[in-house]
Coordinates of C-alpha atoms in Angstrom, one line a residue:
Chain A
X1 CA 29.8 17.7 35.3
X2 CA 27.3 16.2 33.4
X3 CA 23.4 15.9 34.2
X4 CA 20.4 14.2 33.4
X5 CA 18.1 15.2 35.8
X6 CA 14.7 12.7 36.1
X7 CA 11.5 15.2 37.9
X8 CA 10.2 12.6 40.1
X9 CA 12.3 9.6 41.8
X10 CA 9.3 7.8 43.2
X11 CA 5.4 8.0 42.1
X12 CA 2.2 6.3 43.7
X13 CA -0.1 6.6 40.5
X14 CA -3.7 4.6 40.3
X15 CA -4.6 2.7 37.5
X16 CA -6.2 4.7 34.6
X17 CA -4.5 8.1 35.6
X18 CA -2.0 9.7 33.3
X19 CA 1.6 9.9 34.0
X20 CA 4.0 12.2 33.1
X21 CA 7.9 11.7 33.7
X22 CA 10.2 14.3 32.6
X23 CA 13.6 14.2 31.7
X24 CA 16.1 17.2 31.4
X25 CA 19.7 17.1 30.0
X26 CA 22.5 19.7 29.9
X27 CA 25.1 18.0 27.9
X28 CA 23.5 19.5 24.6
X29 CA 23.3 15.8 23.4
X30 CA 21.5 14.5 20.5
X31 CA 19.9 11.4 21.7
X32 CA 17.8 10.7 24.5
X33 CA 15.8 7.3 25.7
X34 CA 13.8 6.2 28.0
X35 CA 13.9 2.2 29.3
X36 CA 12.5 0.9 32.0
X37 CA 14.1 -1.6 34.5
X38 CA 12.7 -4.8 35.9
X39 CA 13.9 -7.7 37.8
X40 CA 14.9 -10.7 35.8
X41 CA 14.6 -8.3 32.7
X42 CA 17.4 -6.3 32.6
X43 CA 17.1 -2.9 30.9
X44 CA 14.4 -2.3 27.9
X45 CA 14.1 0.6 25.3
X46 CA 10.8 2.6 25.1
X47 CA 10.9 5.2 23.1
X48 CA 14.4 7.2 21.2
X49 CA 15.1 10.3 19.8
X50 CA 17.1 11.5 17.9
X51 CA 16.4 15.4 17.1
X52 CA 13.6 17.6 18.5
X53 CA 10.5 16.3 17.6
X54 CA 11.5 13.7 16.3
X55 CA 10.8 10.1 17.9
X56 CA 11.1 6.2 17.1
X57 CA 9.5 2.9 19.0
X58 CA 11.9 0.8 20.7
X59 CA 11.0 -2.3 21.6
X60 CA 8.0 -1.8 24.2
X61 CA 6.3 1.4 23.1
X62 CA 2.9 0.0 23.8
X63 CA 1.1 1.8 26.5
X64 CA 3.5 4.6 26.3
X65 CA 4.0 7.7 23.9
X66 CA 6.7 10.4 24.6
X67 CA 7.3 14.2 23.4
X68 CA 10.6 15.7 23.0
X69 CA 9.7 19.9 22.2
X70 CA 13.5 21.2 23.2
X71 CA 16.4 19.4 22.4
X72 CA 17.2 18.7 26.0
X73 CA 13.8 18.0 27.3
X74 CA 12.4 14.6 26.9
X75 CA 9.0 13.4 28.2
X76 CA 7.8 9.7 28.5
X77 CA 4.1 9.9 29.0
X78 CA 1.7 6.7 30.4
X79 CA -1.9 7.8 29.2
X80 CA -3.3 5.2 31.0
X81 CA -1.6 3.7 33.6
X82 CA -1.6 0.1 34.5
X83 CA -0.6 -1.9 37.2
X84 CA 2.4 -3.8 34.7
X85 CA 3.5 -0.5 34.1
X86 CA 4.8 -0.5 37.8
X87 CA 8.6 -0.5 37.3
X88 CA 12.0 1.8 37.0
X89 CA 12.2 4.2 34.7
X90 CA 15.7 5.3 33.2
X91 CA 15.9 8.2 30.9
X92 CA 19.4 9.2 29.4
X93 CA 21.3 10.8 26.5
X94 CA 23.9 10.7 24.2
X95 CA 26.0 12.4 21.9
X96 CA 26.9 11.6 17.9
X97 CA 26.1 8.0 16.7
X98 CA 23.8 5.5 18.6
X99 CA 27.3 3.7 20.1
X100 CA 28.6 6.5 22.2
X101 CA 28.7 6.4 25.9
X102 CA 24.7 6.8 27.4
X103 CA 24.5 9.1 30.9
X104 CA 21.5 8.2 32.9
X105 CA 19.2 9.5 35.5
X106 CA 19.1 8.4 38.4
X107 CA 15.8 7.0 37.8
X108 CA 12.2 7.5 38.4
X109 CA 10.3 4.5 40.5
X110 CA 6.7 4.4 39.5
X111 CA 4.3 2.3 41.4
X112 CA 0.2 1.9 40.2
X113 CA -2.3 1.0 42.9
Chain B
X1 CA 18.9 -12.7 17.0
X2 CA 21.3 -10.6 18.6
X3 CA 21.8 -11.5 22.3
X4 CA 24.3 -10.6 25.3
X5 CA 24.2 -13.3 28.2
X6 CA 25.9 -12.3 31.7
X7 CA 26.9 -14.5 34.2
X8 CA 26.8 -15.2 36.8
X9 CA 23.7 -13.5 37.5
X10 CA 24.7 -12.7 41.2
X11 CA 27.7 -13.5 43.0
X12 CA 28.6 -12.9 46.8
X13 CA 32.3 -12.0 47.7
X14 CA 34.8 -10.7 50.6
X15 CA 36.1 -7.8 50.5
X16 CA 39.7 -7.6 49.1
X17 CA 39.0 -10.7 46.9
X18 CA 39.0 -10.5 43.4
X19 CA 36.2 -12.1 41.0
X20 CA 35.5 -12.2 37.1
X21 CA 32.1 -11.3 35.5
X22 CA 31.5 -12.7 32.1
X23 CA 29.7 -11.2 28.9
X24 CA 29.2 -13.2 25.8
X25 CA 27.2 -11.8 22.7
X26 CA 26.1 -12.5 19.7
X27 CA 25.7 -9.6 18.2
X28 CA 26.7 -8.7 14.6
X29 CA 28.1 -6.2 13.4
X30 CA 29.8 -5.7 15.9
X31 CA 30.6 -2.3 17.0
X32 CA 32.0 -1.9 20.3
X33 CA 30.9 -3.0 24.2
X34 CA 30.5 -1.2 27.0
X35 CA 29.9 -2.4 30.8
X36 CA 28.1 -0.2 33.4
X37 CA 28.0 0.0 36.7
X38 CA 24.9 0.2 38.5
X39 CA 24.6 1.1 42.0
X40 CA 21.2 0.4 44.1
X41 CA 18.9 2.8 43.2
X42 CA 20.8 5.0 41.1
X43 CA 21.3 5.3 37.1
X44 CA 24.2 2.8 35.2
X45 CA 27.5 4.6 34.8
X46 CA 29.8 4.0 32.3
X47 CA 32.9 1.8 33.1
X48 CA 34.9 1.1 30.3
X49 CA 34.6 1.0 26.6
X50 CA 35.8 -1.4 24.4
X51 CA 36.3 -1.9 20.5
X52 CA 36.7 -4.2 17.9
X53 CA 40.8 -3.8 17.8
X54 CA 41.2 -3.6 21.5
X55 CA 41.9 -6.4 24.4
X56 CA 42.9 -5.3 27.6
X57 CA 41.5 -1.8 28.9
X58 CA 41.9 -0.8 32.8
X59 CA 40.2 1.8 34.7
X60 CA 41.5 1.8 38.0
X61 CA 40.9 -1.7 40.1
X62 CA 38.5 -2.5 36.9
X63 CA 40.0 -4.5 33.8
X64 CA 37.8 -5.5 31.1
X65 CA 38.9 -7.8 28.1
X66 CA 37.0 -8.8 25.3
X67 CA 37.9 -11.5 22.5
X68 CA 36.0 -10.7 19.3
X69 CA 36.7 -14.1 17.7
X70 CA 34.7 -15.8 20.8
X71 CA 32.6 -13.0 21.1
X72 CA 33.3 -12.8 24.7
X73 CA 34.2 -10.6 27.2
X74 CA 35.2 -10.2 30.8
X75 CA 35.5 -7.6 33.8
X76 CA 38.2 -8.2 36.2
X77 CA 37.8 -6.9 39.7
X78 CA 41.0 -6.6 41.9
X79 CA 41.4 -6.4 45.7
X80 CA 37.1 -5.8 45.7
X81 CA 35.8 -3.2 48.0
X82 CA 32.3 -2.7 49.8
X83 CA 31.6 0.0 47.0
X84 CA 32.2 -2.2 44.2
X85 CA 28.8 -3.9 45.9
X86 CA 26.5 -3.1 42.8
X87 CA 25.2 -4.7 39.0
X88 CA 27.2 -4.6 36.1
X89 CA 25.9 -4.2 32.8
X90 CA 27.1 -5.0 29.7
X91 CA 26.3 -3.7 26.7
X92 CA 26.9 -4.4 22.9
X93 CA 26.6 -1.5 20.5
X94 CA 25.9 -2.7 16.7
X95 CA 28.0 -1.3 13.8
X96 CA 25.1 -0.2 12.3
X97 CA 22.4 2.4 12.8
X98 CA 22.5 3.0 16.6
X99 CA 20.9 -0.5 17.7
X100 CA 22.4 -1.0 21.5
X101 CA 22.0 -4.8 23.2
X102 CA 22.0 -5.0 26.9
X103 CA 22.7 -8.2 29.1
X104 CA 20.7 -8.7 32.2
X105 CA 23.3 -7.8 34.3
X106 CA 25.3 -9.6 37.1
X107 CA 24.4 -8.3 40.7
X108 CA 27.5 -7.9 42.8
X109 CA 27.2 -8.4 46.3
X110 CA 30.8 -7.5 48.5
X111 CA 30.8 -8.4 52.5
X112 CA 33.0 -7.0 55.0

């Protein structure tokens, strides 16, 4: 069956601390993202990738940065956390071209105080 | 600007009824769409896929059609149970580099 595993389902972070949220997949899959989800938003892309160490801006990288070192580890990383960085985060992957069928997480709810 | 609209953007039902959520895009080139199914809490899981050539496509109590001249598409849910009780996503995959659009979902809410 196949897996992407999120570390942390909920965090309490303060504002300025630095965040890690990992993401592990077991699929062997090419791609992975991170989005995050917020009401009234709908689903929004991060940060790709598409090969190990490779990486690309999706359409809110700002605040974030990511590392992907193994091909099925990827990292989204909040070096300063804010309070409108409260929200869900959704890692997944995917195999081949950018249109095949994303597995997710189950997601990784991040609060800053 | 590519775009995918859902609607409605809730909708309440009783169980064993059937309801119709709506997708229309306007994304070009147009690759293929996907709806999710997103239950609270947890990750979106893939539904159904559908391409350019195809209409109709069922998975279980689930039917989705899609009308590429309108740009539209719909999922059909028959004889609704409490589990279907979640948000559905679509999502609109470009023909071109590995661009993916996602609507805002439609939250699903079934009652006993």
């Amino acid at each position: 069956d196949v897996k992407v595993t999120q570390s942390s389902r909920y965090l309490v972070k303060r504002t300025g601390e630095k965040v890690f949220l990992e993401c592990v997949q077991d699929m062997d899959h090419e791609n992975m993202f991170w989005y995050r989800q917020d009401p009234g938003l709908g689903l929004r892309l991060i940060y790709f990738s598409y090969d190990v160490k490779m990486k690309e801006k999706g359409d809110i990288p700002e605040g974030y940065s990511v590392s992907r070192e193994k091909k099925e580890r990827f990292s989204l990383i909040l070096e300063s956390a804010s309070t409108n960085q409260t929200s869900m985060y959704l890692c997944a992957s995917s195999q081949g071209a950018g249109t095949g069928e994303l597995f997710f997480g189950e997601g990784s709810r991040l609060t800053v105080l | 600007k590519n775009q995918v609209e859902q609607s409605p953007q809730s909708l309440i039902i009783l169980e064993g009824k059937n309801c119709t959520l709506q997708c229309n895009y306007t994304v070009s080139p147009f690759s293929n769409l996907r709806w999710y199914k997103q239950d609270t809490g947890r990750g979106p899981v893939s539904l159904t896929i559908m391409t350019f050539s195809e209409n109709t496509k069922s998975n279980g109590r689930y039917t989705a059609t899609l009308d590429a001249d309108t740009k539209q598409s719909s999922l059909h849910i028959t004889a609704s149970q409490l589990s279907d009780s979640a948000s559905y996503i679509c999502v609109v995959s470009l023909n071109a580099g590995n661009m993916l659009t996602f609507g805002g979902g439609t939250r699903l809410m079934v009652k006993p």
